[in-house]
PDB file of C-alpha atoms in Angstrom:
ATOM      1  CA  MET H   1      -8.246  -5.852 -20.651  1.00  0.00           C
ATOM      2  CA  LYS H   2      -4.586  -6.822 -20.866  1.00  0.00           C
ATOM      3  CA  LYS H   3      -2.794 -10.139 -20.864  1.00  0.00           C
ATOM      4  CA  VAL H   4       0.212 -10.420 -18.565  1.00  0.00           C
ATOM      5  CA  ILE H   5       2.710 -13.260 -18.801  1.00  0.00           C
ATOM      6  CA  LEU H   6       5.232 -13.776 -16.005  1.00  0.00           C
ATOM      7  CA  GLN H   7       8.256 -15.998 -16.474  1.00  0.00           C
ATOM      8  CA  LEU H   8       9.265 -17.523 -13.141  1.00  0.00           C
ATOM      9  CA  GLU H   9      12.194 -19.475 -11.852  1.00  0.00           C
ATOM     10  CA  GLY H  10      11.447 -23.174 -12.189  1.00  0.00           C
ATOM     11  CA  LEU H  11       8.484 -24.423 -10.185  1.00  0.00           C
ATOM     12  CA  THR H  12       9.329 -27.467  -8.124  1.00  0.00           C
ATOM     13  CA  CYS H  13       5.995 -28.970  -7.156  1.00  0.00           C
ATOM     14  CA  PRO H  14       2.274 -28.898  -7.968  1.00  0.00           C
ATOM     15  CA  SER H  15       1.529 -27.144  -4.670  1.00  0.00           C
ATOM     16  CA  CYS H  16       3.457 -24.121  -6.022  1.00  0.00           C
ATOM     17  CA  LEU H  17       0.927 -23.966  -8.846  1.00  0.00           C
ATOM     18  CA  GLN H  18      -2.010 -24.010  -6.420  1.00  0.00           C
ATOM     19  CA  LYS H  19      -0.412 -21.436  -4.121  1.00  0.00           C
ATOM     20  CA  ILE H  20       0.102 -18.951  -6.977  1.00  0.00           C
ATOM     21  CA  GLU H  21      -3.330 -19.508  -8.527  1.00  0.00           C
ATOM     22  CA  SER H  22      -5.148 -19.087  -5.221  1.00  0.00           C
ATOM     23  CA  GLY H  23      -3.001 -16.060  -4.329  1.00  0.00           C
ATOM     24  CA  LEU H  24      -3.959 -14.325  -7.565  1.00  0.00           C
ATOM     25  CA  ALA H  25      -7.608 -15.419  -7.570  1.00  0.00           C
ATOM     26  CA  HIS H  26      -8.526 -13.098  -4.705  1.00  0.00           C
ATOM     27  CA  GLN H  27      -6.918  -9.942  -6.110  1.00  0.00           C
ATOM     28  CA  GLU H  28      -9.128  -7.194  -7.471  1.00  0.00           C
ATOM     29  CA  GLY H  29      -8.511  -6.567 -11.158  1.00  0.00           C
ATOM     30  CA  ILE H  30      -7.287 -10.049 -12.012  1.00  0.00           C
ATOM     31  CA  LEU H  31      -9.935 -11.526 -14.261  1.00  0.00           C
ATOM     32  CA  LYS H  32      -8.315 -14.866 -14.981  1.00  0.00           C
ATOM     33  CA  SER H  33      -5.063 -16.609 -14.121  1.00  0.00           C
ATOM     34  CA  LYS H  34      -3.406 -19.846 -15.048  1.00  0.00           C
ATOM     35  CA  VAL H  35      -0.056 -21.290 -14.001  1.00  0.00           C
ATOM     36  CA  LEU H  36       1.802 -23.378 -16.559  1.00  0.00           C
ATOM     37  CA  PHE H  37       3.868 -25.736 -14.429  1.00  0.00           C
ATOM     38  CA  ASN H  38       6.154 -27.202 -17.116  1.00  0.00           C
ATOM     39  CA  SER H  39       7.155 -23.838 -18.578  1.00  0.00           C
ATOM     40  CA  SER H  40       7.093 -21.998 -15.194  1.00  0.00           C
ATOM     41  CA  LYS H  41       4.841 -19.254 -16.547  1.00  0.00           C
ATOM     42  CA  VAL H  42       1.874 -17.437 -15.099  1.00  0.00           C
ATOM     43  CA  LYS H  43      -0.680 -16.133 -17.595  1.00  0.00           C
ATOM     44  CA  THR H  44      -3.223 -13.612 -16.364  1.00  0.00           C
ATOM     45  CA  GLU H  45      -5.869 -11.359 -17.796  1.00  0.00           C
ATOM     46  CA  ILE H  46      -6.171  -8.092 -15.902  1.00  0.00           C
ATOM     47  CA  ASP H  47      -8.276  -4.954 -15.816  1.00  0.00           C
ATOM     48  CA  PRO H  48      -5.520  -2.300 -16.195  1.00  0.00           C
ATOM     49  CA  ASP H  49      -7.710   0.288 -14.448  1.00  0.00           C
ATOM     50  CA  LYS H  50      -7.540  -1.771 -11.237  1.00  0.00           C
ATOM     51  CA  ILE H  51      -4.140  -3.494 -11.278  1.00  0.00           C
ATOM     52  CA  SER H  52      -0.885  -3.258 -13.238  1.00  0.00           C
ATOM     53  CA  ALA H  53       1.434  -5.948 -14.561  1.00  0.00           C
ATOM     54  CA  LYS H  54       4.042  -4.758 -12.053  1.00  0.00           C
ATOM     55  CA  GLU H  55       1.598  -5.295  -9.183  1.00  0.00           C
ATOM     56  CA  VAL H  56       0.822  -8.807 -10.412  1.00  0.00           C
ATOM     57  CA  ALA H  57       4.559  -9.561 -10.432  1.00  0.00           C
ATOM     58  CA  GLN H  58       4.871  -8.146  -6.887  1.00  0.00           C
ATOM     59  CA  ILE H  59       2.056 -10.417  -5.658  1.00  0.00           C
ATOM     60  CA  VAL H  60       3.790 -13.487  -7.087  1.00  0.00           C
ATOM     61  CA  SER H  61       7.123 -12.359  -5.605  1.00  0.00           C
ATOM     62  CA  LYS H  62       5.515 -11.927  -2.176  1.00  0.00           C
ATOM     63  CA  LEU H  63       4.257 -15.510  -2.428  1.00  0.00           C
ATOM     64  CA  GLY H  64       7.909 -16.550  -2.604  1.00  0.00           C
ATOM     65  CA  TYR H  65       8.555 -17.006  -6.327  1.00  0.00           C
ATOM     66  CA  GLU H  66      11.174 -15.109  -8.308  1.00  0.00           C
ATOM     67  CA  VAL H  67       9.797 -13.352 -11.388  1.00  0.00           C
ATOM     68  CA  LYS H  68      12.396 -13.348 -14.182  1.00  0.00           C
ATOM     69  CA  SER H  69      10.436 -11.320 -16.749  1.00  0.00           C
ATOM     70  CA  VAL H  70       7.064  -9.676 -17.342  1.00  0.00           C
ATOM     71  CA  LYS H  71       5.346  -9.327 -20.725  1.00  0.00           C
ATOM     72  CA  GLU H  72       2.182  -7.372 -21.435  1.00  0.00           C
ATOM     73  CA  LYS H  73      -0.138  -7.649 -24.429  1.00  0.00           C
ATOM     74  CA  GLU H  74      -3.355  -5.915 -25.310  1.00  0.00           C
ATOM     75  CA  ALA H  75      -6.164  -8.453 -25.223  1.00  0.00           C
TER      76      ALA H  75
END
C-alpha cells in the first residue's frame, strides 16, 4: 500500500470536493481517498499493483482539476 498526496490548484466550492471523492471512489486500486478543501490536497491510499500515483493524478485531471504536484510515500 502507498499513500499518494496530490496538490491541486485552489478548490472553489464544496461540490468540487464531492466530485473528486466520488470520481476516485469507483476506481480499482484506490483503497481510501479524502479531499482537504482548505489546503486543496487529495490524500489517497492505493494498491500499487493495481494503480499508480500518475494514474490517480490523471483521473483528477480528467475531472477538471489541475494537479500541481504528486507525492508518494510508503504506507
